[in-house]
Coordinates of N, CA and C in Angstrom, one line a residue:
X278 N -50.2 -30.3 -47.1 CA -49.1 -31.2 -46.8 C -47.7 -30.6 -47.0
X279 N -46.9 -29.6 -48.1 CA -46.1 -29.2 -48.6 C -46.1 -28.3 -47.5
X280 N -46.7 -27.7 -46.9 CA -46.4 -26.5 -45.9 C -45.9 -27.2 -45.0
X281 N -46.5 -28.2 -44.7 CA -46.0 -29.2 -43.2 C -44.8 -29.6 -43.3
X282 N -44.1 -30.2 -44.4 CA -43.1 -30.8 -45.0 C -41.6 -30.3 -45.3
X283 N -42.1 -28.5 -45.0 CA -41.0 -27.7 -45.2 C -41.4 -26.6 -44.1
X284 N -39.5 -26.9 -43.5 CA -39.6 -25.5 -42.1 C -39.5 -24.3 -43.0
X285 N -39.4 -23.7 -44.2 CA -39.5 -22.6 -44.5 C -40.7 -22.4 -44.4
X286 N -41.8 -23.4 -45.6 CA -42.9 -23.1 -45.6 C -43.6 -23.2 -43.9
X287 N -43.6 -23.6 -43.5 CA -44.6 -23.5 -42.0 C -43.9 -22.4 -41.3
X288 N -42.6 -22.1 -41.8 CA -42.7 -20.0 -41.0 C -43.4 -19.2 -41.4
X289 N -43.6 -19.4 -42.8 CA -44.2 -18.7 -43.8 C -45.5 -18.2 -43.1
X290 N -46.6 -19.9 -42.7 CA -47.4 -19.6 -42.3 C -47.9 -19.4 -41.5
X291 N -47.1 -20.0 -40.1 CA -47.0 -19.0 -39.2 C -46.9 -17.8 -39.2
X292 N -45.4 -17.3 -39.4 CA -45.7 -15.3 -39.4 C -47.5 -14.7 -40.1
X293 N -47.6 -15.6 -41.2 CA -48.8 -15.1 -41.5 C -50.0 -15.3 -40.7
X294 N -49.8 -16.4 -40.0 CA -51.3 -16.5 -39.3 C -51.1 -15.5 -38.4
X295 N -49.8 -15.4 -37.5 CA -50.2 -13.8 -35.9 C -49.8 -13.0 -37.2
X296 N -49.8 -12.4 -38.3 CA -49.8 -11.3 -39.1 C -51.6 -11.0 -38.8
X297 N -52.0 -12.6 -38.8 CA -53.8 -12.4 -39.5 C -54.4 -12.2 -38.5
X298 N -54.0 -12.8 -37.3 CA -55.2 -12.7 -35.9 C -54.5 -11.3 -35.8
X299 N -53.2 -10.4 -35.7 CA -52.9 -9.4 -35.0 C -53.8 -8.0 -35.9
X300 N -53.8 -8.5 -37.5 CA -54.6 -7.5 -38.0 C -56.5 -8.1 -38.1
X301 N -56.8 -9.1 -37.6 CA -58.7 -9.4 -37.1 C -58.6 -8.2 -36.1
X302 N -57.8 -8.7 -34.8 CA -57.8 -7.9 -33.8 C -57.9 -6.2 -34.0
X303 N -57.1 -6.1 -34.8 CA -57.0 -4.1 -34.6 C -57.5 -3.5 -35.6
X304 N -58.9 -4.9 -37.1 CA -59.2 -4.3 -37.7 C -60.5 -3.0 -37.4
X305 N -60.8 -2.2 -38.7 CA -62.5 -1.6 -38.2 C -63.1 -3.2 -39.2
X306 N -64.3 -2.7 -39.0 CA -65.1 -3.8 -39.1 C -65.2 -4.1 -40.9
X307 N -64.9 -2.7 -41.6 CA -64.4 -3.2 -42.6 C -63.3 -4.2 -43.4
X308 N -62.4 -3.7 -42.7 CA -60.9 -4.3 -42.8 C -61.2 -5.8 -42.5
X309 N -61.8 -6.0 -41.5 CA -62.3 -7.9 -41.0 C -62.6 -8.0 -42.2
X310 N -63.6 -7.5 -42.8 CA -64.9 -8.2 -43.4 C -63.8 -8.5 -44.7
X311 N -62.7 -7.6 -45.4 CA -61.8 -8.0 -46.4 C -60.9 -8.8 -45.8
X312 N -60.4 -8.9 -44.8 CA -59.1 -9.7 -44.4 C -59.8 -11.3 -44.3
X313 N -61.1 -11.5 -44.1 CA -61.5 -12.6 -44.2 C -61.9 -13.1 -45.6
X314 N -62.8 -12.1 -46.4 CA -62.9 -12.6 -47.7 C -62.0 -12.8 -48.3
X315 N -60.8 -12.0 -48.5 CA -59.3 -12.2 -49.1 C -58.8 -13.6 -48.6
X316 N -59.2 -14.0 -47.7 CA -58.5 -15.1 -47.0 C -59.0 -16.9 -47.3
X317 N -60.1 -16.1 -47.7 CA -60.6 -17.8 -48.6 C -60.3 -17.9 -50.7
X318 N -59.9 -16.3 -50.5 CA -59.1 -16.5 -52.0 C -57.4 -17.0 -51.9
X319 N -57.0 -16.6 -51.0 CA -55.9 -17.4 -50.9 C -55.6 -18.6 -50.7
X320 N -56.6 -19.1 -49.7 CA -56.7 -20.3 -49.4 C -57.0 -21.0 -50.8
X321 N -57.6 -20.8 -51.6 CA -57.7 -21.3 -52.9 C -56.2 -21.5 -54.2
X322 N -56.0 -20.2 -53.8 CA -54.3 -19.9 -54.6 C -53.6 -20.9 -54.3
X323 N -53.2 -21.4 -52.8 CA -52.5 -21.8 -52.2 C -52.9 -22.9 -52.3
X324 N -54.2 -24.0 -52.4 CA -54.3 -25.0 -52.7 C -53.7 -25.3 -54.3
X325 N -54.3 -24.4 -55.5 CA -53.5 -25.0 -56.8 C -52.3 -25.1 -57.1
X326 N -51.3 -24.6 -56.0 CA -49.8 -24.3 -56.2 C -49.0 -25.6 -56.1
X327 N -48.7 -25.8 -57.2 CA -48.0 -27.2 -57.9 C -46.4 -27.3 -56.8
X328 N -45.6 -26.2 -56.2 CA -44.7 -26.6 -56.3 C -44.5 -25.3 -54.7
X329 N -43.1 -25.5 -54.0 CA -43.1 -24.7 -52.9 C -42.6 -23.8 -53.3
X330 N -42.2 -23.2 -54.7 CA -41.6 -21.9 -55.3 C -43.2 -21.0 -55.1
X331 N -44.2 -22.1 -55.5 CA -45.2 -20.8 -56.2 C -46.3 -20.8 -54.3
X332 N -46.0 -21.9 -53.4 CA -46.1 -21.8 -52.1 C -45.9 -20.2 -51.5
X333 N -44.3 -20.5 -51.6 CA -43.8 -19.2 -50.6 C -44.1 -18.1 -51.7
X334 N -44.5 -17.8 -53.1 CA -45.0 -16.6 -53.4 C -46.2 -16.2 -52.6
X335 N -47.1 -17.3 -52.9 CA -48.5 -17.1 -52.5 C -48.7 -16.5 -51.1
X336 N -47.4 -16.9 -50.3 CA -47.6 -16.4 -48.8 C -47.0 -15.2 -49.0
X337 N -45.4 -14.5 -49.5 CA -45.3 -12.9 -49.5 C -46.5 -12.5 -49.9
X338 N -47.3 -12.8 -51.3 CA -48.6 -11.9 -51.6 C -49.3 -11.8 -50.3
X339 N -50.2 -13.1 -50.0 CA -50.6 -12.3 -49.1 C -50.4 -12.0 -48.0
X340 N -49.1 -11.9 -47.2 CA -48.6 -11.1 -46.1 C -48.6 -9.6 -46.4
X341 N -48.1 -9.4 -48.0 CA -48.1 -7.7 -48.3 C -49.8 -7.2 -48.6
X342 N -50.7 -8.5 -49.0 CA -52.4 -8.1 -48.9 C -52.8 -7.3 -47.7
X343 N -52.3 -8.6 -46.7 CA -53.1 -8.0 -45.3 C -52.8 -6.7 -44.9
X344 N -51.2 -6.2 -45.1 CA -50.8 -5.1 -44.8 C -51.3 -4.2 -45.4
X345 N -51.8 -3.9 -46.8 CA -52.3 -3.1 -47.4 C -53.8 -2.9 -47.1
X346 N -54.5 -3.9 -46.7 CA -56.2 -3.6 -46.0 C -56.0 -3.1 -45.1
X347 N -54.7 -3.7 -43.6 CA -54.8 -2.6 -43.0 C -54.2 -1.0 -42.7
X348 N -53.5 -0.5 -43.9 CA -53.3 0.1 -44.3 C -54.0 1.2 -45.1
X349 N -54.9 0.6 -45.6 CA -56.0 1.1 -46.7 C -55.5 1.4 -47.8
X350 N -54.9 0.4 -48.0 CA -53.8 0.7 -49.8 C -54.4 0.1 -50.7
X351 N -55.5 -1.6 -50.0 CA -55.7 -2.3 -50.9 C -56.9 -2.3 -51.6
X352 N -56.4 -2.6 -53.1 CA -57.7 -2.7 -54.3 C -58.2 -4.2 -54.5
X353 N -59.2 -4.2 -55.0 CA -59.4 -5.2 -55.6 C -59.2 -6.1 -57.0
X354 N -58.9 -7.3 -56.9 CA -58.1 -7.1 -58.1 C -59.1 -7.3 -59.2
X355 N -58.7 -7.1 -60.6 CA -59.5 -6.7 -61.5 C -59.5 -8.4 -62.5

């Protein structure tokens, strides 16, 4: 509801969603398989976030995630 409620937040997730289909599309089949698992942990983050400060973090993180899978920068976190 807070993402709906704010034109910042719904750019947020917009750019992130064609960030997400444009890296499904040009992943290898590994990169999918993390850009999808990583994507139901966000979805999680992003549900507990009390407030639209900890919102729009949750979306830079994972805008700079996706980039780093497909990049091959990214770890897992510990």
């Amino acid at each position: 509801r807070a993402v709906c409620d704010s034109s910042s937040l719904a750019a947020f997730d917009r750019d992130m969603a064609a960030q997400y289909r444009s890296g499904i599309a040009n992943a290898d089949p590994d990169q999918r398989r993390l850009l999808v698992q990583t994507r139901d942990r966000f979805l999680g983050y992003r549900e507990r976030c009390g407030s639209d400060e900890c919102i729009s973090r949750i979306y830079r993180g994972r805008m700079r995630e996706i980039d780093d899978i497909l990049a091959g920068r990214w770890q897992a976190p510990r």
